CSV table of C-alpha atoms in Angstrom, one decimal:
chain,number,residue,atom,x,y,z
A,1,UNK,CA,0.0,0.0,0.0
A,2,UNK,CA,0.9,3.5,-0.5
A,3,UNK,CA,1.5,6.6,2.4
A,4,UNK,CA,-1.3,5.4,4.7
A,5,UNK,CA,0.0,4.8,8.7
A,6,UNK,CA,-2.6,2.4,10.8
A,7,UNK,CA,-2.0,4.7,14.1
A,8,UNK,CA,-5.3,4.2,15.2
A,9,UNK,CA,-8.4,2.1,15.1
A,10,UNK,CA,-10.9,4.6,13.2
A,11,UNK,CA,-11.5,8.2,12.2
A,12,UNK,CA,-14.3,9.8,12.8
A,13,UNK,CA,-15.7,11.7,9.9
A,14,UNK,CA,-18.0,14.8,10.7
A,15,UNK,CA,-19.2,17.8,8.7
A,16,UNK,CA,-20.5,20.7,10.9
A,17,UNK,CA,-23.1,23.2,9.9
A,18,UNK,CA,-25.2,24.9,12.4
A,19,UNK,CA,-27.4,22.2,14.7
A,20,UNK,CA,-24.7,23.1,17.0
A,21,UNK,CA,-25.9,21.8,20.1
A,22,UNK,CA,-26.3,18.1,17.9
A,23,UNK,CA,-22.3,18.6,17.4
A,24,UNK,CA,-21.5,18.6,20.7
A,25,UNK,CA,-24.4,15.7,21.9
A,26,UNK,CA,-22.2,13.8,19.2
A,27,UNK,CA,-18.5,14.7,20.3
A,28,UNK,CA,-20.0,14.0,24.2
A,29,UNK,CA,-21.3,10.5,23.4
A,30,UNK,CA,-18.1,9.5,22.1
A,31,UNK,CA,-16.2,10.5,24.8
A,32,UNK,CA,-19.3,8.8,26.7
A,33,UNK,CA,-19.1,5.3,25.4
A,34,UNK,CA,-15.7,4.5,23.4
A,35,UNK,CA,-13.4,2.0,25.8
A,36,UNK,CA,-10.5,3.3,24.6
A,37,UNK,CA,-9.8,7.3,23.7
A,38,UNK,CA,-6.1,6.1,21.9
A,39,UNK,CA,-7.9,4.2,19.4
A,40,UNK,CA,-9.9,7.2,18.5
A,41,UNK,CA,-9.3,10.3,16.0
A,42,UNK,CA,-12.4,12.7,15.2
A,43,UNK,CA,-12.0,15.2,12.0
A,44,UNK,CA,-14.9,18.0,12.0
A,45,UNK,CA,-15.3,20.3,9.3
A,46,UNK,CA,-16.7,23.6,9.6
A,47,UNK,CA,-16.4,26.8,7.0
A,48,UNK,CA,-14.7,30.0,7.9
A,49,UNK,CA,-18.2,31.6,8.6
A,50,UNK,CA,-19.3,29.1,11.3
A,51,UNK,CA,-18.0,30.6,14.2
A,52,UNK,CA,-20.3,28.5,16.5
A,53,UNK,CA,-19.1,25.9,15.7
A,54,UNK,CA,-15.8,26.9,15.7
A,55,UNK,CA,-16.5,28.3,19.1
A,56,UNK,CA,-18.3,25.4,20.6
A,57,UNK,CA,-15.4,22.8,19.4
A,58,UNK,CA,-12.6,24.7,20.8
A,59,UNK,CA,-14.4,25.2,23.7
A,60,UNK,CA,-15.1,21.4,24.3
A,61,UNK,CA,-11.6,20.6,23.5
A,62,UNK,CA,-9.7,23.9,25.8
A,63,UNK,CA,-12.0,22.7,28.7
A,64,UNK,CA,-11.1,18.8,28.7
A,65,UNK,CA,-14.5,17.9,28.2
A,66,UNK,CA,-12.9,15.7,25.4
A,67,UNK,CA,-10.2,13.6,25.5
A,68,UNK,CA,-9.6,12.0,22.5
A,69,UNK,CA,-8.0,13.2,19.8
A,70,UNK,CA,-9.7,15.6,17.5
A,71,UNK,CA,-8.7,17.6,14.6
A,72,UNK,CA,-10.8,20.6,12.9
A,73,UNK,CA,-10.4,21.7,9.2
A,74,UNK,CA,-12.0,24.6,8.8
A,75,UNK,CA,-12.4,25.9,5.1
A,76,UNK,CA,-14.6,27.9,2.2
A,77,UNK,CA,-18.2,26.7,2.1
A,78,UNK,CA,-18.4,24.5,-0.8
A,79,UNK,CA,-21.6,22.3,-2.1
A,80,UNK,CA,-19.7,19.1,-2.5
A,81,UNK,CA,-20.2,17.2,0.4
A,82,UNK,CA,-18.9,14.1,-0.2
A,83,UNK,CA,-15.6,15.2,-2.0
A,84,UNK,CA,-14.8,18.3,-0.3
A,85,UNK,CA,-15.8,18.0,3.5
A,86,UNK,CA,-16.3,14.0,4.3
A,87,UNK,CA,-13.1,13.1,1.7
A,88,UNK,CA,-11.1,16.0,2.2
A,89,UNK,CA,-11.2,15.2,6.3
A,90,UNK,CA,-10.4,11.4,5.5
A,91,UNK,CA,-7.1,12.8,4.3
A,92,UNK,CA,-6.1,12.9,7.8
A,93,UNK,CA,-7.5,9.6,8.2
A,94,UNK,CA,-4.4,7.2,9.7
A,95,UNK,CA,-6.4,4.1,10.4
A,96,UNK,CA,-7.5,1.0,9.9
A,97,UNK,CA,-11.1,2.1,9.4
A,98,UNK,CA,-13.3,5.6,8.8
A,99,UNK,CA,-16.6,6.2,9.9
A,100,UNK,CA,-18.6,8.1,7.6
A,101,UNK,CA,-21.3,10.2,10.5
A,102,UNK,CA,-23.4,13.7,10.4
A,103,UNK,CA,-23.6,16.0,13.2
A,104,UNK,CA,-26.9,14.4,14.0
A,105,UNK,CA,-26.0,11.3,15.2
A,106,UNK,CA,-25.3,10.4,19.0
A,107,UNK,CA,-23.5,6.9,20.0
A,108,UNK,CA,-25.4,4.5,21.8
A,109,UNK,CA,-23.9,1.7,22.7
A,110,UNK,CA,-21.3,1.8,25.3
A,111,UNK,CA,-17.7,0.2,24.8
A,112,UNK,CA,-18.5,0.1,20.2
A,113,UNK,CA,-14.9,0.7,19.8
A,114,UNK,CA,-13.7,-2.5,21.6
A,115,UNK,CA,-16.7,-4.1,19.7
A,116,UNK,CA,-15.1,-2.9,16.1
A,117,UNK,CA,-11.6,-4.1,17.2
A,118,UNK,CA,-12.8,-7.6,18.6
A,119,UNK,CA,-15.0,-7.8,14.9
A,120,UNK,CA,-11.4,-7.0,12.7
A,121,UNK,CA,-8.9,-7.3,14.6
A,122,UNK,CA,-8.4,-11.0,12.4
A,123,UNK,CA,-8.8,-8.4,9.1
A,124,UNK,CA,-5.7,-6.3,9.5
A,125,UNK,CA,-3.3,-8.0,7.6
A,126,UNK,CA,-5.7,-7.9,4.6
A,127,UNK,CA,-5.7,-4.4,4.9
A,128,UNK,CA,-2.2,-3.3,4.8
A,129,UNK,CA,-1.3,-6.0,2.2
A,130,UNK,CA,-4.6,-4.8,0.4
A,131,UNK,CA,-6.5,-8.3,0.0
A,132,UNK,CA,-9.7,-7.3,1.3
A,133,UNK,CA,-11.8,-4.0,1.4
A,134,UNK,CA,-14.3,-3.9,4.3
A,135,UNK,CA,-17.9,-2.6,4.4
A,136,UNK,CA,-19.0,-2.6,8.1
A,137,UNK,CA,-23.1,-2.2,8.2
A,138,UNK,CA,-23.8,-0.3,12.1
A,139,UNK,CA,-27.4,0.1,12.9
A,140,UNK,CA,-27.7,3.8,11.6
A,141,UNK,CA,-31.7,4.4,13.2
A,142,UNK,CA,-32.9,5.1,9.6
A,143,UNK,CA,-32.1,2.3,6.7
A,144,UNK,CA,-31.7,-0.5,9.9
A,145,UNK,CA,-35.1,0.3,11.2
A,146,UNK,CA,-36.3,0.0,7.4
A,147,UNK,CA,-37.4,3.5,7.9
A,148,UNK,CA,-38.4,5.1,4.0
A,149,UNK,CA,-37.7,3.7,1.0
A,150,UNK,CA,-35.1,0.9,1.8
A,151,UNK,CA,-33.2,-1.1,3.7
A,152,UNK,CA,-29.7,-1.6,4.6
A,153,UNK,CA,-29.4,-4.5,2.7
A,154,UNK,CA,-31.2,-3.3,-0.7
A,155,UNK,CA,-29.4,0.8,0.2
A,156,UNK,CA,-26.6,0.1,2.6
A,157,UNK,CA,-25.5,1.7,5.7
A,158,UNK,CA,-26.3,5.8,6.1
A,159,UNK,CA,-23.3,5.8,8.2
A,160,UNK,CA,-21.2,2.3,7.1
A,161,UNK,CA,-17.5,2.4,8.2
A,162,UNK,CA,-15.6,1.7,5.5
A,163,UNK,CA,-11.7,0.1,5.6
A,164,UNK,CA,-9.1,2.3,4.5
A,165,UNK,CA,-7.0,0.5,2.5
A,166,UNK,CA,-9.9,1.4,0.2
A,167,UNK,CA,-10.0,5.2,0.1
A,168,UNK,CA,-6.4,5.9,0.0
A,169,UNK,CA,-7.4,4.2,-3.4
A,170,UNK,CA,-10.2,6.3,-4.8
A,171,UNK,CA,-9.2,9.5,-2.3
A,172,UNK,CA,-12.8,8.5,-0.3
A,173,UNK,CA,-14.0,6.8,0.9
A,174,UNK,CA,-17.4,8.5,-0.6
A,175,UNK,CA,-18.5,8.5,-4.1
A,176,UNK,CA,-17.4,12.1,-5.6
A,177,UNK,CA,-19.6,11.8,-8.7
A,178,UNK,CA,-22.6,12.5,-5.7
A,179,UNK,CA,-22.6,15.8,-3.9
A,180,UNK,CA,-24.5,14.1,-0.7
A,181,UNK,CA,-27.6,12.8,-0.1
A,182,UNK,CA,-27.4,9.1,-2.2
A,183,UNK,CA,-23.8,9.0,-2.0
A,184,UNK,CA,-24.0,6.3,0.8
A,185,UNK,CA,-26.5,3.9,-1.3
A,186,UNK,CA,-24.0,4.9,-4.3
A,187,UNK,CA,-21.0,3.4,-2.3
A,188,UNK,CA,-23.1,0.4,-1.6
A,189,UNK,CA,-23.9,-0.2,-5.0
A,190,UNK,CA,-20.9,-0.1,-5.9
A,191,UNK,CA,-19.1,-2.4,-3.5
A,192,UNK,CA,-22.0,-4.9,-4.1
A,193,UNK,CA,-20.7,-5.0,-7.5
A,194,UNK,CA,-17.2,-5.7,-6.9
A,195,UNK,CA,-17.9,-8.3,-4.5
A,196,UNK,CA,-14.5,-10.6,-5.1
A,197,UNK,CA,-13.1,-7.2,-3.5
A,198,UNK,CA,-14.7,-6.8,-0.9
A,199,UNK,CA,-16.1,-8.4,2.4
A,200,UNK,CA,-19.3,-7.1,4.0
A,201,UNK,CA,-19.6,-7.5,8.0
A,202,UNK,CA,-22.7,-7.0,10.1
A,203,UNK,CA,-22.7,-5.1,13.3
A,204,UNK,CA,-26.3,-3.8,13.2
A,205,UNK,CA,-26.7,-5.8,16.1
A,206,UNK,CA,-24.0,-4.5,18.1
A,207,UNK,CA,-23.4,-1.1,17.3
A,208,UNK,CA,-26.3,1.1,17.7
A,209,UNK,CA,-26.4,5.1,16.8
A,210,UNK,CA,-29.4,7.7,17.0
A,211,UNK,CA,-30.1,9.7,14.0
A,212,UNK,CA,-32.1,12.8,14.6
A,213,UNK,CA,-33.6,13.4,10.7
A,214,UNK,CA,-36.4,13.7,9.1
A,215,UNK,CA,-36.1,10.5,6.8
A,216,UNK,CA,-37.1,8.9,10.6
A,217,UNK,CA,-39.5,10.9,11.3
A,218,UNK,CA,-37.3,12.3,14.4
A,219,UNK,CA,-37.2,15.8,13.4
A,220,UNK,CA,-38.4,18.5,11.5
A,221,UNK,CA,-36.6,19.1,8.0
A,222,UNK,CA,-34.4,21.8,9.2
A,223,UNK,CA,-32.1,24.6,7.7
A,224,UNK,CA,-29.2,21.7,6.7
A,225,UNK,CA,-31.5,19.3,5.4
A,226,UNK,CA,-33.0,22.0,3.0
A,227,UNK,CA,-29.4,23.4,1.7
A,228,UNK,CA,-28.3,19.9,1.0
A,229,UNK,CA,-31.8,19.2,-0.9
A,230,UNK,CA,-31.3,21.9,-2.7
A,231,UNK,CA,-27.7,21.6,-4.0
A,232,UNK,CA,-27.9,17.5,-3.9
A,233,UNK,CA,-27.5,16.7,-7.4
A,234,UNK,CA,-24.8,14.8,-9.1
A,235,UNK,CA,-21.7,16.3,-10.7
C-alpha cells in the first residue's frame, strides 16, 4: 500500500453546519461510550463563517470535556459534500477504518470501539497488504429500522464504516460523482458490484447510533437538510 500509517483504530468523519448543540451531543457521546480514547481520532469540518461551531469545538476541547484526539479543518463553504468535506477530512484519516457520520448522530452503545476491534482485529493484515476491502453495516436508526424507502441491505448503511486500504485508493471513501444525499447507497452499490473485493460485516446488532432526521420521522426538515436538498444533485 501506499502513504497510509494504521496509528489508530478509526476516524471519525463529521461535517459541521449549524445544529450546533447536535455537534456537541455527538463529540459528548463518544467521549461517553468509546473503551479506549487512543484508538480514536475525530476530523470535523466547519467553514470559515461558522463561528459557532468553531467556538463550541474549541471550547469542548480547551476545557477537557474531550479527551480523545480531534482535529478541525476549517475551510470555504463549498456544495460538495462528499468530496470536499467528508473526503477531504479522510485525508487525515491514519487508520484501519473511517466512519462516515453527520452532526446528527449520537452513539449509543457503550464500549463500540472494543466491539469494532474484537470484529477486525483478524482483518488487519488484509488491509495493509490490500487483499480485502471492508464494508462494516452499524445500525444507523434510519435504513436499519427500514425506515423510508429501503433497507440496509437493498441501500446500505447511512453511516457504514468503510476500511481504508480502500479510500487511499479512490481519495474516499465516498462516491465524488454525488454531492451528498445518495452517496452512501451509491458506495453500496458499488461495492456490491465488486464483490470478489470486498467483504461485508454486520454489526447492526452490536453497534447502535441515534439519527435525529427527518427521513425517521425524528425531526423536522431543518435549515441543513434544506441546503443539501437543494444543491444535492450529481456532478
Amino acid at each position: 500500500m501506499g502513504y497510509r500509517r494504521y496509528d489508530k483504530l478509526i476516524t471519525i468523519l463529521v461535517p459541521c453546519r449549524a445544529r450546533h448543540e447536535r455537534t456537541i451531543n455527538l463529540l459528548d457521546s463518544l467521549e461517553r461510550t468509546t473503551d479506549n480514547k487512543e484508538r480514536l481520532r475525530v476530523v470535523t469540518i466547519t467553514d470559515f463563517d461558522a463561528i459557532e461551531d468553531h467556538n463550541n469545538i474549541s471550547n469542548a476541547v480547551n476545557s477537557n470535556r474531550i479527551s480523545y484526539e480531534l482535529f478541525n479543518i476549517t475551510r470555504t463553504r463549498d456544495f460538495h459534500l462528499n468530496k470536499n468535506y467528508y473526503n477531504l477530512a479522510n485525508l487525515l484519516g491514519e487508520s484501519w477504518f473511517s466512519w462516515i457520520l453527520g452532526n446528527d448522530i449520537e452513539i449509543e452503545t457503550e464500549g463500540w470501539d472494543s466491539i469494532l476491534y474484537d470484529n477486525t482485529v483478524n482483518h488487519f493484515d488484509n488491509i495493509i497488504e490490500d487483499i480485502k476491502n471492508y464494508y462494516i453495516f452499524i445500525n444507523d436508526d434510519t435504513h436499519s429500522s427500514n425506515y423510508g424507502d429501503g433497507s440496509a441491505a437493498s441501500h446500505g448503511s447511512c453511516f457504514p464504516i468503510i476500511s481504508n486500504n480502500y479510500s487511499e485508493k479512490v481519495r474516499g471513501p465516498m462516491p465524488e460523482n454525488f454531492r451528498s444525499w445518495g452517496g452512501d447507497s451509491e458506495l453500496y452499490w458499488s461495492c456490491l458490484a465488486d464483490k470478489d473485493s470486498w467483504e461485508f460485516i454486520d454489526l447492526q446488532d452490536k453497534i447502535k447510533t441515534s439519527h435525529y432526521c427527518f427521513h425517521n420521522g425524528k425531526v423536522q426538515a431543518d435549515e441543513v437538510s434544506e441546503h443539501v436538498k437543494k444543491h444535492h444533485s450529481n456532478g
